[in-house]
PDB file of C-alpha atoms and ligand atoms in Angstrom:
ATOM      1  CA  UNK A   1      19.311 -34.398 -23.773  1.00 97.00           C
ATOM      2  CA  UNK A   2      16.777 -33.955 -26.349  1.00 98.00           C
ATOM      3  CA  UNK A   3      13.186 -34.182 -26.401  1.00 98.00           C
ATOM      4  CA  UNK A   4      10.337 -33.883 -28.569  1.00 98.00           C
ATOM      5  CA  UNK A   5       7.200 -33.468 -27.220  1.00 98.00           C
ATOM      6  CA  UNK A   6       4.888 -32.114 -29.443  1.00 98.00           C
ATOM      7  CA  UNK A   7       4.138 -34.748 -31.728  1.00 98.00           C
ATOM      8  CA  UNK A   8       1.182 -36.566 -33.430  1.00 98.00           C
ATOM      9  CA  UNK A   9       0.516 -40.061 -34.543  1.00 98.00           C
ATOM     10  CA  UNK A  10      -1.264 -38.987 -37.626  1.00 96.00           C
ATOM     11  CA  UNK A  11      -1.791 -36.661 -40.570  1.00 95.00           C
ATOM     12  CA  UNK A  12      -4.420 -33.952 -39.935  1.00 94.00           C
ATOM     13  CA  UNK A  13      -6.405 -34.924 -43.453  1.00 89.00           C
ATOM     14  CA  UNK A  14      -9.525 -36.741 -42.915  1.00 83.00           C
ATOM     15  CA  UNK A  15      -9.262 -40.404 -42.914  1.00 88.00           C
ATOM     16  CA  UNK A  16      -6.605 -40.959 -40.706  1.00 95.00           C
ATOM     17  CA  UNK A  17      -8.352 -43.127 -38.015  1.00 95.00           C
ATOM     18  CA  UNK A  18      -7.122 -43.645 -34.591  1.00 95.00           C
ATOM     19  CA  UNK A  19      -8.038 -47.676 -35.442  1.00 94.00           C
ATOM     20  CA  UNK A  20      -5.398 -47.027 -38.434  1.00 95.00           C
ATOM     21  CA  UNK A  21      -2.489 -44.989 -36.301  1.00 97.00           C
ATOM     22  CA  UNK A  22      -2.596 -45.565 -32.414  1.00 98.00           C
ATOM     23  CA  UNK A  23      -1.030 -48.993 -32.567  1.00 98.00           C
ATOM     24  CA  UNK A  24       1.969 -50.173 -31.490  1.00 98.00           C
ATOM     25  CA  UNK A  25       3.394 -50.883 -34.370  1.00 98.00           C
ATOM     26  CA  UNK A  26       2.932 -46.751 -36.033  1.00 98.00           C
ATOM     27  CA  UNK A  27       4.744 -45.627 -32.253  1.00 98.00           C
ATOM     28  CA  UNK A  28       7.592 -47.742 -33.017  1.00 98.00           C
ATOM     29  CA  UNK A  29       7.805 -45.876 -36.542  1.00 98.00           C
ATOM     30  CA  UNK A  30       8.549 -42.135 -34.114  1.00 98.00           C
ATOM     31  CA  UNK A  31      10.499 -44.389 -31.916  1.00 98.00           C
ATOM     32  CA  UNK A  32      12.666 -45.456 -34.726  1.00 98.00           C
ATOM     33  CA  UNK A  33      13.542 -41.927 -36.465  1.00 98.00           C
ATOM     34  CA  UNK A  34      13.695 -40.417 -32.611  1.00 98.00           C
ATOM     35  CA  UNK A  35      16.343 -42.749 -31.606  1.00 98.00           C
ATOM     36  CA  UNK A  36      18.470 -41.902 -35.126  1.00 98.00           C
ATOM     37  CA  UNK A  37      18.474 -38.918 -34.124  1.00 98.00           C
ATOM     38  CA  UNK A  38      19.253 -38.914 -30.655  1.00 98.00           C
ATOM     39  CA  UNK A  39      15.944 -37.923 -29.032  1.00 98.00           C
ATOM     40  CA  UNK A  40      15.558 -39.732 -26.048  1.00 97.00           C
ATOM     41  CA  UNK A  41      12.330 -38.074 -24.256  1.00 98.00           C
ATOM     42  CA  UNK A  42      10.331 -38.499 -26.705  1.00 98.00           C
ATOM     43  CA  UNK A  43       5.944 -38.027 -26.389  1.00 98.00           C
ATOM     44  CA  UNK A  44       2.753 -37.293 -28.141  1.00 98.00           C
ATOM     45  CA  UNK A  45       0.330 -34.638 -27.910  1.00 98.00           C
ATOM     46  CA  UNK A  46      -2.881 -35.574 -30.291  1.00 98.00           C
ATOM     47  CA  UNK A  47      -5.427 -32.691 -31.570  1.00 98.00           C
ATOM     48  CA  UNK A  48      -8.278 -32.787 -28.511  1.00 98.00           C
ATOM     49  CA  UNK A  49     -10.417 -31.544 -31.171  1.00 98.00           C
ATOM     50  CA  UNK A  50     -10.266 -35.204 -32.522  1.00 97.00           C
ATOM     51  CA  UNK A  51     -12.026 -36.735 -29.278  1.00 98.00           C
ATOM     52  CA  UNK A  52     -15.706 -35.976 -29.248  1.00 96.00           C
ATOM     53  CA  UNK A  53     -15.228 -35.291 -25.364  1.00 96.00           C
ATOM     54  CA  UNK A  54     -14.258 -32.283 -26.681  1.00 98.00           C
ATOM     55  CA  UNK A  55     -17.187 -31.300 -27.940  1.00 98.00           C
ATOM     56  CA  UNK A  56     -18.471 -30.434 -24.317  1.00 96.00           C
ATOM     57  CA  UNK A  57     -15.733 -27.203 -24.455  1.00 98.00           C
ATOM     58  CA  UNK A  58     -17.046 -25.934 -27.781  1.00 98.00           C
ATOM     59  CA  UNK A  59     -18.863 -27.025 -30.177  1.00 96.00           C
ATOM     60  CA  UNK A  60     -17.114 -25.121 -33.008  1.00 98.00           C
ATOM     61  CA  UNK A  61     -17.762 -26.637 -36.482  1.00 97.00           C
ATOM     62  CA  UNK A  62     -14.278 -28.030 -37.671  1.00 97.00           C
ATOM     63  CA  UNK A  63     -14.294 -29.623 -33.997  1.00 97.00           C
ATOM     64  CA  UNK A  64     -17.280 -31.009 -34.511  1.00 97.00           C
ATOM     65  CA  UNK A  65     -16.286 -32.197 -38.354  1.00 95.00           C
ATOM     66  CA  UNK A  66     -12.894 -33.771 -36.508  1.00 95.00           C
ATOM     67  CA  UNK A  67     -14.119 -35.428 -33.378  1.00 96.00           C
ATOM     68  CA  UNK A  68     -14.362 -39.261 -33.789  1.00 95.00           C
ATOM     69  CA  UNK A  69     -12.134 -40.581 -31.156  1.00 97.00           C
ATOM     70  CA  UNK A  70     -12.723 -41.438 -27.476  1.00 97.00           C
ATOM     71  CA  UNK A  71     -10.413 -39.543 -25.551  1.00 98.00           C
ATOM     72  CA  UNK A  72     -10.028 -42.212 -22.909  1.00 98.00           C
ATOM     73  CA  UNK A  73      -8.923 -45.303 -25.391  1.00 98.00           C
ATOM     74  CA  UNK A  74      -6.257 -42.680 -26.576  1.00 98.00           C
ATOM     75  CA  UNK A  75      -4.978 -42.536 -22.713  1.00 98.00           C
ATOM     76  CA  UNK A  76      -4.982 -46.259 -22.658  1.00 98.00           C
ATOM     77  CA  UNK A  77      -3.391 -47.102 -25.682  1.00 98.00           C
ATOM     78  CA  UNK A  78      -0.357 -44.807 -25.065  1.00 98.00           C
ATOM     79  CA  UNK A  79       0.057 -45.914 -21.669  1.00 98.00           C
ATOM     80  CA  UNK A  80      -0.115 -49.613 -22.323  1.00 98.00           C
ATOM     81  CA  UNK A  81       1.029 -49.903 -25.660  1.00 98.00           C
ATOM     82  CA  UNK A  82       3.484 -47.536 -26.216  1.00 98.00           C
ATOM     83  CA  UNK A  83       6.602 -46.641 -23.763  1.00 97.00           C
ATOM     84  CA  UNK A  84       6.184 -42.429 -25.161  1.00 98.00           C
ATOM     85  CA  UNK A  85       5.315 -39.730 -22.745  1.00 98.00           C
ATOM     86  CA  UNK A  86       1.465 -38.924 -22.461  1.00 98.00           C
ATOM     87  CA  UNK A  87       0.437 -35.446 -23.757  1.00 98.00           C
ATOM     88  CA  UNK A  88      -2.239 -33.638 -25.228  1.00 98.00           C
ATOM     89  CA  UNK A  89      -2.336 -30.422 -27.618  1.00 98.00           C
ATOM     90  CA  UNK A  90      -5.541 -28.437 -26.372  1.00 98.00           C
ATOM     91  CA  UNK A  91      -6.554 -25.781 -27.660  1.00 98.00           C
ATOM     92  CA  UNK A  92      -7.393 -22.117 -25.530  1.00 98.00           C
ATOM     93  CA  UNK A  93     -11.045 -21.848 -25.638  1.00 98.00           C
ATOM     94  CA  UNK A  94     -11.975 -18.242 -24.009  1.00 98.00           C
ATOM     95  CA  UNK A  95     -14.564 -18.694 -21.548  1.00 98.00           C
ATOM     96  CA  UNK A  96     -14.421 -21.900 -21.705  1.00 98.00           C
ATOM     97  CA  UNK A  97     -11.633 -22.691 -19.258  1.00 98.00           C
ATOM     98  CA  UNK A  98     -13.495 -25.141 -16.408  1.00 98.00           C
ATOM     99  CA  UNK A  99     -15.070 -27.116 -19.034  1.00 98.00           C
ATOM    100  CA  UNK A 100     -11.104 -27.870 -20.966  1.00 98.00           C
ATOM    101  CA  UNK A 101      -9.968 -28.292 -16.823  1.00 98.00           C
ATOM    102  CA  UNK A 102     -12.598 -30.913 -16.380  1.00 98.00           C
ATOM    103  CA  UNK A 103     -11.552 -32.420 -19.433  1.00 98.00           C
ATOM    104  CA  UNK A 104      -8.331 -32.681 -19.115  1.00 98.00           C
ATOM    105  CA  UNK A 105      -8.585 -33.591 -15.118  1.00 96.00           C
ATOM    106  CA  UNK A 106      -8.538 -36.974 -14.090  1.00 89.00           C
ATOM    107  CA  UNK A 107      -5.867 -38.541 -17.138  1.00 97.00           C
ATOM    108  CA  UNK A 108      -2.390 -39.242 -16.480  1.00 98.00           C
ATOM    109  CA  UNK A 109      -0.784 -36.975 -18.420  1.00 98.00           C
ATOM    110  CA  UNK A 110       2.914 -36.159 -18.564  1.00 98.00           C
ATOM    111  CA  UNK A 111       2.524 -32.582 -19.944  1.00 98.00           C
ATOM    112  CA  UNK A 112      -0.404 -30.764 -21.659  1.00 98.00           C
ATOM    113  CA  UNK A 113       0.487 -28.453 -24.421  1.00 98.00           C
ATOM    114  CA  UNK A 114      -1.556 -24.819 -24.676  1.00 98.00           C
ATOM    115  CA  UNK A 115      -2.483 -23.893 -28.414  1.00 98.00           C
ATOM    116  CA  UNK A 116      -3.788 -21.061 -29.543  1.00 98.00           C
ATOM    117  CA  UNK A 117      -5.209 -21.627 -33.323  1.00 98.00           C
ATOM    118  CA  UNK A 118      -8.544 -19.974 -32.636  1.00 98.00           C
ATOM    119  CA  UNK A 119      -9.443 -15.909 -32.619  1.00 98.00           C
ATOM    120  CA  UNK A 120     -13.052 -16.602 -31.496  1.00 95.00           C
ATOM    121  CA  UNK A 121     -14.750 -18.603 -34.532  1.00 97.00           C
ATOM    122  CA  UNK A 122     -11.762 -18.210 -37.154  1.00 98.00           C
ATOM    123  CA  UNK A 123      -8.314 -19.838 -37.109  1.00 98.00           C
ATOM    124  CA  UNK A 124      -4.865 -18.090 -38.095  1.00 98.00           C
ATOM    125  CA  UNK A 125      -3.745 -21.231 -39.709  1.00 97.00           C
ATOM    126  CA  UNK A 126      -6.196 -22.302 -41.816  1.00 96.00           C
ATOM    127  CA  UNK A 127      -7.023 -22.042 -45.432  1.00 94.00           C
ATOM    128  CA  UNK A 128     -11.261 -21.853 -46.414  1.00 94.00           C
ATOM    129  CA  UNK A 129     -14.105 -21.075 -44.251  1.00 93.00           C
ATOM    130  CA  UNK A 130     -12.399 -20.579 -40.878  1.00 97.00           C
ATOM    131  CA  UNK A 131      -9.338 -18.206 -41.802  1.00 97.00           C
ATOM    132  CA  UNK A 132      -8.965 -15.559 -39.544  1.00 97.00           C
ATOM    133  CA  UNK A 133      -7.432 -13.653 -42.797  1.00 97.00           C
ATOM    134  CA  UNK A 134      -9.481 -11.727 -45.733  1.00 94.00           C
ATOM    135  CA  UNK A 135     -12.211 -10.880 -43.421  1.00 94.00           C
ATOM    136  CA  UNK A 136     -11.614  -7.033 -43.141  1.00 95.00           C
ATOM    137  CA  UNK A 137      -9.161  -6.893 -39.697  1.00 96.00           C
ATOM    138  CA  UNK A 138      -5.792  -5.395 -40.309  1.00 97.00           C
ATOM    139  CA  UNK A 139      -2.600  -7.143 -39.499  1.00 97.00           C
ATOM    140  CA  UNK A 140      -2.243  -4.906 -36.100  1.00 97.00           C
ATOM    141  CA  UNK A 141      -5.274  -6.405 -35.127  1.00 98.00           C
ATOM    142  CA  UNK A 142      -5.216  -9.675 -35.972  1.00 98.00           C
ATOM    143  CA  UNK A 143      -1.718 -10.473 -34.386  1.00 98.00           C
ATOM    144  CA  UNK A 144      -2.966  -7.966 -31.290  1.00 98.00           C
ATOM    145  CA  UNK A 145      -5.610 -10.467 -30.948  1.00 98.00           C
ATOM    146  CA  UNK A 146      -3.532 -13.650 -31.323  1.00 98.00           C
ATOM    147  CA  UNK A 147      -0.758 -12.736 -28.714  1.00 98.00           C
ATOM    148  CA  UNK A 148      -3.181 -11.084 -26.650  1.00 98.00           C
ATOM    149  CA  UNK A 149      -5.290 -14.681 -26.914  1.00 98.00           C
ATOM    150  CA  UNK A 150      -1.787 -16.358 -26.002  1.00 98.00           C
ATOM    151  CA  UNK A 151      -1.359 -14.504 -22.705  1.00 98.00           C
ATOM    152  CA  UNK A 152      -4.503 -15.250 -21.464  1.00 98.00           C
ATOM    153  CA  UNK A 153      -3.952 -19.056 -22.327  1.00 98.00           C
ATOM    154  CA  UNK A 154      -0.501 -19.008 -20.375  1.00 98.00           C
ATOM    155  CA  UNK A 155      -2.463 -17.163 -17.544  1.00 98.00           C
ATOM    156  CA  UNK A 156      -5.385 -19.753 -17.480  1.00 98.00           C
ATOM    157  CA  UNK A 157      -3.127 -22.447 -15.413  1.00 98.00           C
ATOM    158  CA  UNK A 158      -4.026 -24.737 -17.776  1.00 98.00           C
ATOM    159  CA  UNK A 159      -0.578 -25.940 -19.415  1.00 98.00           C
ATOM    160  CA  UNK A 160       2.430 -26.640 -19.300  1.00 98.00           C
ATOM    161  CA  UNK A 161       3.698 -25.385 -22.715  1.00 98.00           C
ATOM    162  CA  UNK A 162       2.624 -22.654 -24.855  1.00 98.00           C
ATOM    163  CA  UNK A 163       3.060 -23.982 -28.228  1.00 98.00           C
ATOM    164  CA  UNK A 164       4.005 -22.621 -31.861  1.00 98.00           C
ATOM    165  CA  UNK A 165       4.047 -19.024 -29.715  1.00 98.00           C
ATOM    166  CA  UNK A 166       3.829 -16.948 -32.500  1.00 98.00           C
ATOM    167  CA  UNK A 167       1.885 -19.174 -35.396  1.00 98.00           C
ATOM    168  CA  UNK A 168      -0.033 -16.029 -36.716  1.00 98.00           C
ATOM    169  CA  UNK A 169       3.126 -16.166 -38.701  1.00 98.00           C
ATOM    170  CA  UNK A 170       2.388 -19.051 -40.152  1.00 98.00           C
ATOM    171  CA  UNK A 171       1.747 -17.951 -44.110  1.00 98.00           C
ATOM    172  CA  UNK A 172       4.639 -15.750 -44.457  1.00 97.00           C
ATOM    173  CA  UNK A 173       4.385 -12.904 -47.020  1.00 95.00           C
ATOM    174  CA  UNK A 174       1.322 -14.863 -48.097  1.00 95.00           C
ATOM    175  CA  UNK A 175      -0.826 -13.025 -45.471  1.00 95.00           C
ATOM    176  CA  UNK A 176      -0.748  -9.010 -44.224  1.00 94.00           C
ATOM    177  CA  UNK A 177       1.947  -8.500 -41.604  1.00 93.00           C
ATOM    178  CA  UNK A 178       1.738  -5.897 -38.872  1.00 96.00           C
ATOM    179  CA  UNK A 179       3.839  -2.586 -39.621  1.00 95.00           C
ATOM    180  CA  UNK A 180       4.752  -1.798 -36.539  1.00 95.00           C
ATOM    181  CA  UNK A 181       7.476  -3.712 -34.494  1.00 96.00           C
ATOM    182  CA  UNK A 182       6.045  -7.212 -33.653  1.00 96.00           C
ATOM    183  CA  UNK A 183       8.319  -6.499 -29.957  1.00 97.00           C
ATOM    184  CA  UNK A 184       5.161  -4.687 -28.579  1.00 97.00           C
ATOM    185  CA  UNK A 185       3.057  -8.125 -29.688  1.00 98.00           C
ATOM    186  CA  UNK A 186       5.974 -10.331 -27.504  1.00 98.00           C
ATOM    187  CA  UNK A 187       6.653  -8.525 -24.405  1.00 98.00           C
ATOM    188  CA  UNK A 188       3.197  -8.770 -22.569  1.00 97.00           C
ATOM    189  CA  UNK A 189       3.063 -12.052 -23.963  1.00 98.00           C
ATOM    190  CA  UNK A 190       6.217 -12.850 -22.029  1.00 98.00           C
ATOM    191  CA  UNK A 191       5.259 -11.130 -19.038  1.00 98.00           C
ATOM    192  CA  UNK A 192       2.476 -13.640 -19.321  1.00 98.00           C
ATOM    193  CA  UNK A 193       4.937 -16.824 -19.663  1.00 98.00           C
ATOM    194  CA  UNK A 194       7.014 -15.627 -16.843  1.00 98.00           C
ATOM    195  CA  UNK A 195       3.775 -14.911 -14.229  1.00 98.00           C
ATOM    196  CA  UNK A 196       2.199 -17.949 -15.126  1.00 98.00           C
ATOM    197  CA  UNK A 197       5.296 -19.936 -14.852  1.00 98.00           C
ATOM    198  CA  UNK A 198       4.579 -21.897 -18.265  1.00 98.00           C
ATOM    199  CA  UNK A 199       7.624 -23.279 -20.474  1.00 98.00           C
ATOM    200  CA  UNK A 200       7.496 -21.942 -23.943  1.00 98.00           C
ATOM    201  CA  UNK A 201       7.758 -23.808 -26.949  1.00 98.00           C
ATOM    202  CA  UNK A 202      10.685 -23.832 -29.983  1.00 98.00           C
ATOM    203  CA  UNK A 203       9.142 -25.587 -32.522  1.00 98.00           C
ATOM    204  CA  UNK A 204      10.698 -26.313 -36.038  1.00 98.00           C
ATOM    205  CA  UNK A 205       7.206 -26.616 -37.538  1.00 98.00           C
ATOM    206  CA  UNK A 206       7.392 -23.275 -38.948  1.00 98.00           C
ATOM    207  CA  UNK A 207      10.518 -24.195 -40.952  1.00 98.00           C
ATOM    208  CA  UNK A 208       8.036 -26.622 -43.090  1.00 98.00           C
ATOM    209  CA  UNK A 209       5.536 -24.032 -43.485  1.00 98.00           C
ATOM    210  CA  UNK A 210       5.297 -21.103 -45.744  1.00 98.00           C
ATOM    211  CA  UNK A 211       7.314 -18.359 -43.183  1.00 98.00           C
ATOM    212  CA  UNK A 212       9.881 -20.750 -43.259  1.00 98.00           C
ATOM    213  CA  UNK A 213      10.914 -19.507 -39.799  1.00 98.00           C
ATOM    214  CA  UNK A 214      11.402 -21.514 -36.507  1.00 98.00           C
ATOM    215  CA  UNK A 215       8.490 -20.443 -33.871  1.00 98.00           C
ATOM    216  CA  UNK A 216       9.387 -18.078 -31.759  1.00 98.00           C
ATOM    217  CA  UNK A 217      11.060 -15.599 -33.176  1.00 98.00           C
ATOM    218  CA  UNK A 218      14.730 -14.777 -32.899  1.00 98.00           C
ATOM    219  CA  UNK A 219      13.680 -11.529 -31.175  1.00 98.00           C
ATOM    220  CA  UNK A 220      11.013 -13.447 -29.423  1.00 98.00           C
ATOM    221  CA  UNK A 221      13.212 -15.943 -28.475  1.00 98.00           C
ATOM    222  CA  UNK A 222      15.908 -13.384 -27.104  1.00 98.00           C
ATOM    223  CA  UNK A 223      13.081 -11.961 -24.972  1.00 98.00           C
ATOM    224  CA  UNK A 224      11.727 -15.583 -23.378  1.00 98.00           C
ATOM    225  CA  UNK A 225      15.717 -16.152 -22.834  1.00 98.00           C
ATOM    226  CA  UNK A 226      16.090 -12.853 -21.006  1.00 98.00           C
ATOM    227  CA  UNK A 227      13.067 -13.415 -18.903  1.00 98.00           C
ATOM    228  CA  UNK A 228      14.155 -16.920 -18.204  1.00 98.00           C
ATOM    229  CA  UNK A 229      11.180 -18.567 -18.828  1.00 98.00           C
ATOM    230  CA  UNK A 230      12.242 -22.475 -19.231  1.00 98.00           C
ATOM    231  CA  UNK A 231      11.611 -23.261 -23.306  1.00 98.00           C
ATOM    232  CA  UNK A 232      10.900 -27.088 -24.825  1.00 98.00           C
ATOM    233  CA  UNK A 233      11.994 -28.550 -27.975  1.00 98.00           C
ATOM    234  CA  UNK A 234       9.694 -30.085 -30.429  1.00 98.00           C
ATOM    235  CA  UNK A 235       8.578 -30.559 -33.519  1.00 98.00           C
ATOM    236  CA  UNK A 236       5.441 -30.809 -34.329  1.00 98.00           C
ATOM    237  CA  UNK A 237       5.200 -33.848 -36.426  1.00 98.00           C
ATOM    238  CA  UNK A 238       2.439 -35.686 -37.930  1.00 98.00           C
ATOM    239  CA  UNK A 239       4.251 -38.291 -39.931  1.00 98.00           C
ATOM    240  CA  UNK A 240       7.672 -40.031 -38.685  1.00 98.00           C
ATOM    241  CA  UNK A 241      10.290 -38.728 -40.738  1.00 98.00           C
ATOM    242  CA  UNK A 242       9.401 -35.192 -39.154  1.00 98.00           C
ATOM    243  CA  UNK A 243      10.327 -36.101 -35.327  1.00 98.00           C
ATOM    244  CA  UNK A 244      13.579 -34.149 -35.036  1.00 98.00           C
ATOM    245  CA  UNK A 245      12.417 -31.966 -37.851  1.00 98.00           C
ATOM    246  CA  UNK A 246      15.485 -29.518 -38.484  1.00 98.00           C
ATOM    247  CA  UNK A 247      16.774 -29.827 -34.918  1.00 98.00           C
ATOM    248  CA  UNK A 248      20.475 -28.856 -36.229  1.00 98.00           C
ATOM    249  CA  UNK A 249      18.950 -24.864 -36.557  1.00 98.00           C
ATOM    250  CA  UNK A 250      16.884 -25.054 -33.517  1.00 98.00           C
ATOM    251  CA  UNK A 251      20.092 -25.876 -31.453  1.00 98.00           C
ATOM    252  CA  UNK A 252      22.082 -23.486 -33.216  1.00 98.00           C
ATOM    253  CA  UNK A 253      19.192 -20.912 -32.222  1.00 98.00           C
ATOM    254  CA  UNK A 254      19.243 -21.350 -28.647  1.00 98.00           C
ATOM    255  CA  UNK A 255      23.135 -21.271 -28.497  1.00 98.00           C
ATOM    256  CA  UNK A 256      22.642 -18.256 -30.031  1.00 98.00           C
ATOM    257  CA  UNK A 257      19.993 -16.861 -27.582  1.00 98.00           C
ATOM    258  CA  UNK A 258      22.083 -18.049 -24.913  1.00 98.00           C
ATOM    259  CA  UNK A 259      19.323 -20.761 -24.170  1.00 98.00           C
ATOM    260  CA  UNK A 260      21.331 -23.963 -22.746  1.00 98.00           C
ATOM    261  CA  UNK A 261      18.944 -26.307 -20.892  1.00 98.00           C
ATOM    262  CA  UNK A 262      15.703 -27.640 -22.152  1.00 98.00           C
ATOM    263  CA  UNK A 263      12.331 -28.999 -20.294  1.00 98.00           C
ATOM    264  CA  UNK A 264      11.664 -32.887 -19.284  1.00 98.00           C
ATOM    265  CA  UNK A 265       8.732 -33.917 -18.512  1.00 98.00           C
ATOM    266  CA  UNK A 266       7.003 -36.592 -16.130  1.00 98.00           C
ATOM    267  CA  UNK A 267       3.449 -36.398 -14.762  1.00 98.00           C
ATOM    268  CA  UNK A 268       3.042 -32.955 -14.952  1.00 98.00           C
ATOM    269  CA  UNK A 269       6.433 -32.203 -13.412  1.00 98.00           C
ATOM    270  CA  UNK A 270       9.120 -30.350 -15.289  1.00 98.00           C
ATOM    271  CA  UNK A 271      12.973 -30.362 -14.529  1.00 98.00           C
ATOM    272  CA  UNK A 272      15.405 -29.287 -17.164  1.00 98.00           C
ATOM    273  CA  UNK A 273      18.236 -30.740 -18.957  1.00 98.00           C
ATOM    274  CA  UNK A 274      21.005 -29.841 -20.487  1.00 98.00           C
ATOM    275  CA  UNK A 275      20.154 -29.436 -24.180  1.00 97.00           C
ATOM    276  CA  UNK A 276      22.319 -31.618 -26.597  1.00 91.00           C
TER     277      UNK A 276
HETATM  278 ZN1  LIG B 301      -0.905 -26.577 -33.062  1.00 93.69          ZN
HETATM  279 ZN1  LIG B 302       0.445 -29.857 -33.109  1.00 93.69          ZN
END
C-alpha cells in the first residue's frame, strides 16, 4: 500500500481560486499521476487558513490576507465530486485550541493533519514580514520553540498526523542552525507523539526545498521508529506532478529505519498497511 495524504489542490500564490481548482476535473489530474505511481489511498488536506471560518481561531494577518473560501463548499465538493479522502492541514494555534475543535467538529473528515508553521506571530517557513528568522533569537531558541510548539500540538488531541515534524529545517544552510545536537529537540517531541497517540508524518516536501532533506530526520526518524509511533506517507503537493514526490527515497528510508507498515485512513480511524 501507498498513500498520500497530505496534498493540496492548488499552488499557495495568490490567485489560485477554489472556483479555478476544486473541480472535478483538477482531482482527476492527482488521481491520474497517483495511480502511475501506484498510490492507491490517496486524499487532500487544503490550508484552513484559506477558509475565512478560520478567521474565528486567529486572526493573524497572512490568514486574514489568504482566507476567501467557505470551508463548508470545500467539504462538499470533495465528498461529492471527488472519490479522494477528506482532510484538512490546520495549523496549531496556542491558546486557541476549542475555537480550531469547534471548527473542525461537525465535518466528515477522514484525517486532520497538525501543522506547526507558526512561533506566535512569525512563521519558520516564510520569506518577508512573518519569518521567524533575522529577528535576534538564536538557532537554540528558535528550534527549542518550534519542537517545543510541536509537542504541545500532538498533545492538544486535535490530529491525527503531525506533519513536516521538523520544518524549522526548511532553508537549509540558508538560515542559523542549532549547535548543539538537534536529538535533545526530538526526544520530548517523541515522547509527545507516543502519549498522544498521533501518527507522524514522512514527507518528501523537504527534498524540493532548500535542506533538500526528507522531514523527519534520519535520526528523528530512527527515534519515532524506536518508539513505535505509527508514521504516514505523503507528499505535500500543490501541483499534480508532485503526488508521489520522490517516494523511491522515502521507502528506502523507512526500510532503513526498520519502518514497514504505513497509516490508512477512514473517518478518523487509522489501521496500518503494509508499506509498498
Ligand atoms: Zn504545512
Ligand atoms: Zn501542506
Amino acid at each position: 500500500m501507498l498513500t498520500d495524504y497530505h496534498v493540496h489542490l492548488r499552488p499557495d500564490e495568490p490567485g489560485t481560486t477554489a472556483e479555478r481548482h476544486f473541480t472535478a476535473a483538477n482531482a482527476e489530474r492527482y488521481r491520474a499521476v497517483a495511480e502511475e505511481r501506484g498510490i492507491a489511498e490517496l486524499g487532500v488536506s487544503e490550508h484552513i487558513h484559506r477558509f475565512y471560518d478560520a478567521l474565528d481561531v486567529w486572526d493573524h494577518p497572512f490568514w486574514r490576507q489568504n482566507a476567501a473560501d467557505d470551508l463548508e463548499s470545500y467539504v462538499a465538493f470533495v465528498r461529492e465530486e471527488t472519490d479522494l479522502r477528506l482532510g484538512i492541514e490546520a495549523d496549531f494555534v496556542p491558546g486557541r485550541e476549542d475555537k480550531m475543535a469547534n471548527l473542525l467538529d461537525g465535518h466528515p473528515w477522514d484525517y486532520v493533519i497538525g501543522s506547526v508553521h507558526f512561533l506566535r506571530e512569525h512563521a519558520v517557513d516564510m520569506p518577508g514580514a512573518f519569518d521567524v528568522w533575522g529577528r535576534g533569537d538564536s538557532a537554540e531558541k528558535v528550534w527549542r520553540r518550534y519542537f517545543e510548539t510541536l509537542a504541545a500540538a500532538a498533545r492538544s488531541g486535535l490530529y491525527d498526523v503531525m506533519a513536516h515534524p521538523d520544518l524549522v529545517k526548511v532553508w537549509g544552510r540558508a538560515r542559523p542552525a542549532p549547535a548543539v545536537d538537534p536529538a535533545r529537540f526530538y526526544e520530548p517531541a517523541v515522547e509527545a507523539f507516543l502519549e498522544a497517540d498521533v501518527a507522524v508524518e514522512v514527507s518528501t516536501a523537504g527534498l524540493r526545498k532548500p535542506v533538500g532533506e526528507i522531514y523527519p530526520a534520519r535520526a528523528f526518524l530512527e527515534m519515532v521508529a524506536d518508539a513505535g509511533c505509527p508514521v504516514a506517507l505523503s507528499s505535500d503537493a500543490h501541483v499534480p506532478e508532485h503526488v508521489g514526490h520522490e517516494y523511491e527515497a522515502a521507502l528506502e528510508l523507512l526500510g532503513e529505519v526498520g519502518i514497514s507498515e504505513i497509516c490508512v485512513f477512514e473517518h478518523r480511524v487509522r489501521r496500518l498497511e503494509h508499506v509498498g
